[in-house]
């Protein structure tokens, strides 16, 4: 069982929970109607996804849907594995669905990561994530494009943020209080010595200028909590973190 931490923002009638592991995060939106998952870790995190639900008094039967920020294995893998035994729908952005179905793969591989293996952090990270199923090429064959998300638990709002992948999406939760930023804007990563708001290493990013453009646009939101795909929760107005991440502060 992976070690996990849960940080909860209570909005009154709904809660947004950030589930953190050493390698990647995911989010649970919870209200009286059930739970919406946003991402689900590596394949090896499938049990941890269930454990996260249990710790907030829920279970897989209460999950109404899962949303993907993007279809990289560290965000989709746990859901892909769980999906074999459950039946909630998995949604992704219009331009990410084919990626989730593995009609193509837009992800760092041996060719791109190999030259970085001299860095001890990268070598340690790779050993860890291979154990979590990083090389599992499976997707979610029945992933669907977002429809109307407003009726789902937590009433998430999709915010297109392409660049990290072509169909990457961020989400607002808690009436706009929380931004679930996925891998567009993160706050730490095992391969990075840098702590605090940042963009993910270029080796993992499909289109760096497009991602920077998306991150800059996030500054226009009114979120005061950011839950990233990697690294700890950020508490403060999103525009501050955008400036820091883009090196303009
Ligand atoms: Zn990613």
mmCIF file of C-alpha atoms and ligand atoms in Angstrom:
data_model
loop_
_atom_site.group_PDB
_atom_site.id
_atom_site.type_symbol
_atom_site.label_atom_id
_atom_site.label_comp_id
_atom_site.label_asym_id
_atom_site.label_seq_id
_atom_site.Cartn_x
_atom_site.Cartn_y
_atom_site.Cartn_z
ATOM 1 C CA UNK A 1 0.000 0.000 0.000
ATOM 2 C CA UNK A 2 1.418 3.365 -1.018
ATOM 3 C CA UNK A 3 1.753 5.966 1.713
ATOM 4 C CA UNK A 4 -0.759 8.707 1.159
ATOM 5 C CA UNK A 5 -1.687 11.979 2.785
ATOM 6 C CA UNK A 6 -5.028 13.718 2.429
ATOM 7 C CA UNK A 7 -5.497 17.474 2.712
ATOM 8 C CA UNK A 8 -9.102 18.666 2.757
ATOM 9 C CA UNK A 9 -10.648 22.018 1.889
ATOM 10 C CA UNK A 10 -14.164 22.228 3.330
ATOM 11 C CA UNK A 11 -16.575 24.325 1.260
ATOM 12 C CA UNK A 12 -19.569 23.683 3.481
ATOM 13 C CA UNK A 13 -21.815 21.484 1.362
ATOM 14 C CA UNK A 14 -18.855 19.939 -0.461
ATOM 15 C CA UNK A 15 -15.249 19.030 0.219
ATOM 16 C CA UNK A 16 -12.205 18.927 -2.015
ATOM 17 C CA UNK A 17 -9.545 16.445 -0.931
ATOM 18 C CA UNK A 18 -5.987 16.377 -2.262
ATOM 19 C CA UNK A 19 -4.501 12.887 -2.039
ATOM 20 C CA UNK A 20 -0.700 13.072 -2.074
ATOM 21 C CA UNK A 21 1.811 10.290 -2.573
ATOM 22 C CA UNK A 22 5.578 10.481 -3.002
ATOM 23 C CA UNK A 23 5.225 10.479 -6.778
ATOM 24 C CA UNK A 24 1.900 11.973 -7.818
ATOM 25 C CA UNK A 25 -1.354 13.419 -6.477
ATOM 26 C CA UNK A 26 -5.026 13.027 -7.243
ATOM 27 C CA UNK A 27 -8.176 14.743 -6.032
ATOM 28 C CA UNK A 28 -11.551 13.672 -4.663
ATOM 29 C CA UNK A 29 -14.562 16.002 -4.863
ATOM 30 C CA UNK A 30 -17.100 14.881 -2.296
ATOM 31 C CA UNK A 31 -20.636 15.965 -1.564
ATOM 32 C CA UNK A 32 -23.947 14.380 -0.530
ATOM 33 C CA UNK A 33 -24.305 12.793 -3.985
ATOM 34 C CA UNK A 34 -20.984 10.971 -3.875
ATOM 35 C CA UNK A 35 -17.488 11.487 -5.205
ATOM 36 C CA UNK A 36 -15.886 12.731 -8.403
ATOM 37 C CA UNK A 37 -12.294 11.586 -8.807
ATOM 38 C CA UNK A 38 -9.823 13.751 -10.685
ATOM 39 C CA UNK A 39 -6.956 11.481 -11.810
ATOM 40 C CA UNK A 40 -5.928 8.291 -10.053
ATOM 41 C CA UNK A 41 -2.158 7.868 -9.849
ATOM 42 C CA UNK A 42 -0.012 5.125 -11.353
ATOM 43 C CA UNK A 43 -1.365 1.604 -11.977
ATOM 44 C CA UNK A 44 0.280 0.630 -8.678
ATOM 45 C CA UNK A 45 -1.865 3.240 -6.908
ATOM 46 C CA UNK A 46 -5.154 1.473 -7.602
ATOM 47 C CA UNK A 47 -5.362 0.236 -3.999
ATOM 48 C CA UNK A 48 -4.338 3.677 -2.741
ATOM 49 C CA UNK A 49 -7.223 5.262 -4.665
ATOM 50 C CA UNK A 50 -9.582 2.928 -2.808
ATOM 51 C CA UNK A 51 -7.808 3.664 0.486
ATOM 52 C CA UNK A 52 -8.182 7.410 -0.120
ATOM 53 C CA UNK A 53 -11.926 6.974 -0.546
ATOM 54 C CA UNK A 54 -12.113 4.876 2.601
ATOM 55 C CA UNK A 55 -10.311 7.535 4.638
ATOM 56 C CA UNK A 56 -12.973 10.114 3.786
ATOM 57 C CA UNK A 57 -15.789 7.717 4.627
ATOM 58 C CA UNK A 58 -16.555 6.735 1.047
ATOM 59 C CA UNK A 59 -15.917 3.847 -1.322
ATOM 60 C CA UNK A 60 -15.820 2.988 -5.022
ATOM 61 C CA UNK A 61 -19.598 2.578 -5.182
ATOM 62 C CA UNK A 62 -20.002 6.276 -4.396
ATOM 63 C CA UNK A 63 -17.754 7.377 -7.282
ATOM 64 C CA UNK A 64 -20.007 8.905 -9.941
ATOM 65 C CA UNK A 65 -17.243 9.625 -12.448
ATOM 66 C CA UNK A 66 -13.521 10.146 -12.867
ATOM 67 C CA UNK A 67 -12.053 13.088 -14.757
ATOM 68 C CA UNK A 68 -8.588 13.129 -16.258
ATOM 69 C CA UNK A 69 -6.389 16.197 -16.262
ATOM 70 C CA UNK A 70 -4.453 14.271 -18.896
ATOM 71 C CA UNK A 71 -3.722 10.726 -19.929
ATOM 72 C CA UNK A 72 -0.156 10.186 -18.719
ATOM 73 C CA UNK A 73 0.343 6.876 -16.925
ATOM 74 C CA UNK A 74 0.873 8.553 -13.532
ATOM 75 C CA UNK A 75 -2.598 10.138 -13.691
ATOM 76 C CA UNK A 76 -4.600 7.503 -15.547
ATOM 77 C CA UNK A 77 -2.968 4.244 -14.448
ATOM 78 C CA UNK A 78 -4.787 3.697 -11.160
ATOM 79 C CA UNK A 79 -8.136 4.408 -12.820
ATOM 80 C CA UNK A 80 -7.331 2.050 -15.679
ATOM 81 C CA UNK A 81 -6.628 -0.738 -13.233
ATOM 82 C CA UNK A 82 -9.660 -0.009 -11.067
ATOM 83 C CA UNK A 83 -11.829 0.290 -14.179
ATOM 84 C CA UNK A 84 -11.497 -3.411 -14.818
ATOM 85 C CA UNK A 85 -13.627 -4.131 -11.780
ATOM 86 C CA UNK A 86 -15.942 -1.119 -11.568
ATOM 87 C CA UNK A 87 -18.170 0.796 -13.867
ATOM 88 C CA UNK A 88 -17.970 4.558 -13.350
ATOM 89 C CA UNK A 89 -17.322 6.588 -16.500
ATOM 90 C CA UNK A 90 -13.959 8.241 -17.161
ATOM 91 C CA UNK A 91 -13.984 11.603 -18.918
ATOM 92 C CA UNK A 92 -11.177 13.560 -20.556
ATOM 93 C CA UNK A 93 -10.902 16.746 -22.601
ATOM 94 C CA UNK A 94 -11.992 16.531 -26.239
ATOM 95 C CA UNK A 95 -8.365 16.560 -27.366
ATOM 96 C CA UNK A 96 -7.267 14.071 -24.720
ATOM 97 C CA UNK A 97 -9.769 11.250 -25.202
ATOM 98 C CA UNK A 98 -7.793 9.553 -27.968
ATOM 99 C CA UNK A 99 -4.696 9.757 -25.771
ATOM 100 C CA UNK A 100 -6.590 8.164 -22.880
ATOM 101 C CA UNK A 101 -7.685 5.381 -25.231
ATOM 102 C CA UNK A 102 -4.024 4.977 -26.231
ATOM 103 C CA UNK A 103 -4.702 5.677 -29.878
ATOM 104 C CA UNK A 104 -1.404 7.548 -29.532
ATOM 105 C CA UNK A 105 1.051 8.140 -26.698
ATOM 106 C CA UNK A 106 2.398 11.569 -25.902
ATOM 107 C CA UNK A 107 4.668 10.720 -23.004
ATOM 108 C CA UNK A 108 8.339 10.771 -22.007
ATOM 109 C CA UNK A 109 10.018 7.469 -22.888
ATOM 110 C CA UNK A 110 13.421 5.781 -22.775
ATOM 111 C CA UNK A 111 14.634 7.997 -25.609
ATOM 112 C CA UNK A 112 13.826 11.227 -23.791
ATOM 113 C CA UNK A 113 14.546 10.147 -20.227
ATOM 114 C CA UNK A 114 17.669 8.060 -20.969
ATOM 115 C CA UNK A 115 20.001 11.071 -21.348
ATOM 116 C CA UNK A 116 18.904 12.329 -17.888
ATOM 117 C CA UNK A 117 19.697 9.150 -15.989
ATOM 118 C CA UNK A 118 23.098 10.465 -14.885
ATOM 119 C CA UNK A 119 21.109 12.688 -12.497
ATOM 120 C CA UNK A 120 20.697 10.723 -9.229
ATOM 121 C CA UNK A 121 17.216 12.160 -8.666
ATOM 122 C CA UNK A 122 16.063 10.940 -12.063
ATOM 123 C CA UNK A 123 17.521 7.459 -11.552
ATOM 124 C CA UNK A 124 15.872 7.159 -8.118
ATOM 125 C CA UNK A 125 12.557 8.459 -9.441
ATOM 126 C CA UNK A 126 12.606 6.042 -12.374
ATOM 127 C CA UNK A 127 13.276 3.039 -10.138
ATOM 128 C CA UNK A 128 10.335 4.055 -7.957
ATOM 129 C CA UNK A 129 7.842 4.654 -10.722
ATOM 130 C CA UNK A 130 8.716 1.486 -12.606
ATOM 131 C CA UNK A 131 7.642 -0.371 -9.462
ATOM 132 C CA UNK A 132 4.338 1.519 -9.662
ATOM 133 C CA UNK A 133 3.709 0.382 -13.225
ATOM 134 C CA UNK A 134 5.134 3.323 -15.186
ATOM 135 C CA UNK A 135 5.846 1.019 -18.116
ATOM 136 C CA UNK A 136 2.255 -0.230 -18.262
ATOM 137 C CA UNK A 137 1.056 0.984 -21.642
ATOM 138 C CA UNK A 138 -2.619 0.340 -21.002
ATOM 139 C CA UNK A 139 -5.196 3.065 -21.452
ATOM 140 C CA UNK A 140 -8.904 3.431 -20.817
ATOM 141 C CA UNK A 141 -10.590 2.202 -23.960
ATOM 142 C CA UNK A 142 -13.994 3.645 -23.131
ATOM 143 C CA UNK A 143 -12.836 7.103 -21.998
ATOM 144 C CA UNK A 144 -15.348 9.727 -23.122
ATOM 145 C CA UNK A 145 -15.217 13.469 -23.758
ATOM 146 C CA UNK A 146 -16.509 15.789 -21.045
ATOM 147 C CA UNK A 147 -20.193 16.464 -21.191
ATOM 148 C CA UNK A 148 -21.911 18.690 -18.689
ATOM 149 C CA UNK A 149 -19.919 18.271 -15.487
ATOM 150 C CA UNK A 150 -22.116 20.513 -13.350
ATOM 151 C CA UNK A 151 -24.273 17.656 -12.029
ATOM 152 C CA UNK A 152 -21.294 15.624 -10.795
ATOM 153 C CA UNK A 153 -20.340 15.618 -7.108
ATOM 154 C CA UNK A 154 -18.420 18.810 -6.346
ATOM 155 C CA UNK A 155 -19.709 20.463 -9.566
ATOM 156 C CA UNK A 156 -16.284 20.660 -11.220
ATOM 157 C CA UNK A 157 -15.671 23.162 -14.006
ATOM 158 C CA UNK A 158 -13.223 22.218 -16.749
ATOM 159 C CA UNK A 159 -10.552 24.792 -17.624
ATOM 160 C CA UNK A 160 -8.711 23.813 -20.820
ATOM 161 C CA UNK A 161 -4.961 24.140 -20.200
ATOM 162 C CA UNK A 162 -3.208 22.513 -23.176
ATOM 163 C CA UNK A 163 0.541 22.183 -23.473
ATOM 164 C CA UNK A 164 1.680 19.541 -20.996
ATOM 165 C CA UNK A 165 -0.343 17.318 -23.326
ATOM 166 C CA UNK A 166 -2.442 18.625 -26.194
ATOM 167 C CA UNK A 167 -5.701 18.022 -24.338
ATOM 168 C CA UNK A 168 -4.594 18.786 -20.782
ATOM 169 C CA UNK A 169 -7.373 20.208 -18.597
ATOM 170 C CA UNK A 170 -7.402 21.905 -15.199
ATOM 171 C CA UNK A 171 -10.536 22.057 -13.050
ATOM 172 C CA UNK A 172 -12.155 24.472 -10.657
ATOM 173 C CA UNK A 173 -13.910 23.068 -7.605
ATOM 174 C CA UNK A 174 -15.629 24.509 -4.549
ATOM 175 C CA UNK A 175 -17.316 27.275 -6.555
ATOM 176 C CA UNK A 176 -13.973 28.400 -7.940
ATOM 177 C CA UNK A 177 -12.116 28.407 -4.632
ATOM 178 C CA UNK A 178 -9.826 25.512 -5.614
ATOM 179 C CA UNK A 179 -7.880 25.060 -8.826
ATOM 180 C CA UNK A 180 -6.903 21.487 -9.632
ATOM 181 C CA UNK A 181 -4.017 22.328 -11.927
ATOM 182 C CA UNK A 182 -2.852 18.874 -13.025
ATOM 183 C CA UNK A 183 0.607 19.060 -14.548
ATOM 184 C CA UNK A 184 0.302 22.557 -16.005
ATOM 185 C CA UNK A 185 1.409 24.232 -12.767
ATOM 186 C CA UNK A 186 3.025 22.070 -10.079
ATOM 187 C CA UNK A 187 4.747 22.688 -6.744
ATOM 188 C CA UNK A 188 7.463 20.032 -6.686
ATOM 189 C CA UNK A 189 8.550 16.798 -8.349
ATOM 190 C CA UNK A 190 10.925 13.998 -7.304
ATOM 191 C CA UNK A 191 13.302 14.822 -10.178
ATOM 192 C CA UNK A 192 13.441 18.529 -9.278
ATOM 193 C CA UNK A 193 15.454 20.100 -6.436
ATOM 194 C CA UNK A 194 13.220 23.160 -6.814
ATOM 195 C CA UNK A 195 10.352 23.591 -4.346
ATOM 196 C CA UNK A 196 7.337 25.784 -4.834
ATOM 197 C CA UNK A 197 5.351 26.812 -7.894
ATOM 198 C CA UNK A 198 6.973 25.658 -11.125
ATOM 199 C CA UNK A 199 6.333 24.117 -14.504
ATOM 200 C CA UNK A 200 7.175 20.451 -14.905
ATOM 201 C CA UNK A 201 10.511 19.549 -16.495
ATOM 202 C CA UNK A 202 10.477 20.055 -20.260
ATOM 203 C CA UNK A 203 11.188 16.367 -20.829
ATOM 204 C CA UNK A 204 7.653 15.610 -19.662
ATOM 205 C CA UNK A 205 5.986 18.444 -21.558
ATOM 206 C CA UNK A 206 4.568 18.053 -25.045
ATOM 207 C CA UNK A 207 4.533 21.764 -25.956
ATOM 208 C CA UNK A 208 6.392 24.048 -23.545
ATOM 209 C CA UNK A 209 5.288 27.433 -24.984
ATOM 210 C CA UNK A 210 1.657 26.270 -25.090
ATOM 211 C CA UNK A 211 1.880 25.152 -21.472
ATOM 212 C CA UNK A 212 3.356 28.483 -20.409
ATOM 213 C CA UNK A 213 0.542 30.249 -22.212
ATOM 214 C CA UNK A 214 -2.012 28.076 -20.400
ATOM 215 C CA UNK A 215 -0.349 28.695 -17.034
ATOM 216 C CA UNK A 216 -0.342 32.449 -17.663
ATOM 217 C CA UNK A 217 -4.080 32.271 -18.362
ATOM 218 C CA UNK A 218 -4.701 30.523 -15.028
ATOM 219 C CA UNK A 219 -3.709 33.785 -13.315
ATOM 220 C CA UNK A 220 -7.061 35.195 -14.415
ATOM 221 C CA UNK A 221 -8.944 32.769 -12.186
ATOM 222 C CA UNK A 222 -9.978 33.607 -8.639
ATOM 223 C CA UNK A 223 -8.853 30.377 -6.981
ATOM 224 C CA UNK A 224 -7.121 30.787 -3.615
ATOM 225 C CA UNK A 225 -6.008 27.161 -3.283
ATOM 226 C CA UNK A 226 -4.081 25.206 -5.909
ATOM 227 C CA UNK A 227 -3.996 21.411 -5.859
ATOM 228 C CA UNK A 228 -1.294 20.354 -8.341
ATOM 229 C CA UNK A 229 -0.577 16.991 -9.940
ATOM 230 C CA UNK A 230 2.811 16.902 -8.218
ATOM 231 C CA UNK A 231 3.967 18.583 -5.009
ATOM 232 C CA UNK A 232 2.126 20.031 -2.007
ATOM 233 C CA UNK A 233 -1.024 22.116 -1.925
ATOM 234 C CA UNK A 234 -0.484 25.838 -2.521
ATOM 235 C CA UNK A 235 -2.516 28.225 -0.407
ATOM 236 C CA UNK A 236 -2.887 31.742 -1.821
ATOM 237 C CA UNK A 237 -4.170 33.449 -4.950
ATOM 238 C CA UNK A 238 -3.311 31.472 -8.061
ATOM 239 C CA UNK A 239 -1.884 34.547 -9.800
ATOM 240 C CA UNK A 240 0.982 34.662 -7.264
ATOM 241 C CA UNK A 241 1.920 31.081 -8.070
ATOM 242 C CA UNK A 242 1.651 31.664 -11.804
ATOM 243 C CA UNK A 243 4.119 34.543 -11.553
ATOM 244 C CA UNK A 244 6.530 32.432 -9.536
ATOM 245 C CA UNK A 245 6.248 29.463 -11.877
ATOM 246 C CA UNK A 246 6.876 31.559 -14.945
ATOM 247 C CA UNK A 247 9.838 33.238 -13.264
ATOM 248 C CA UNK A 248 8.332 36.675 -13.400
ATOM 249 C CA UNK A 249 8.051 37.423 -9.696
HETATM 250 ZN ZN1 LIG B 1 1.838 14.388 -17.027
#
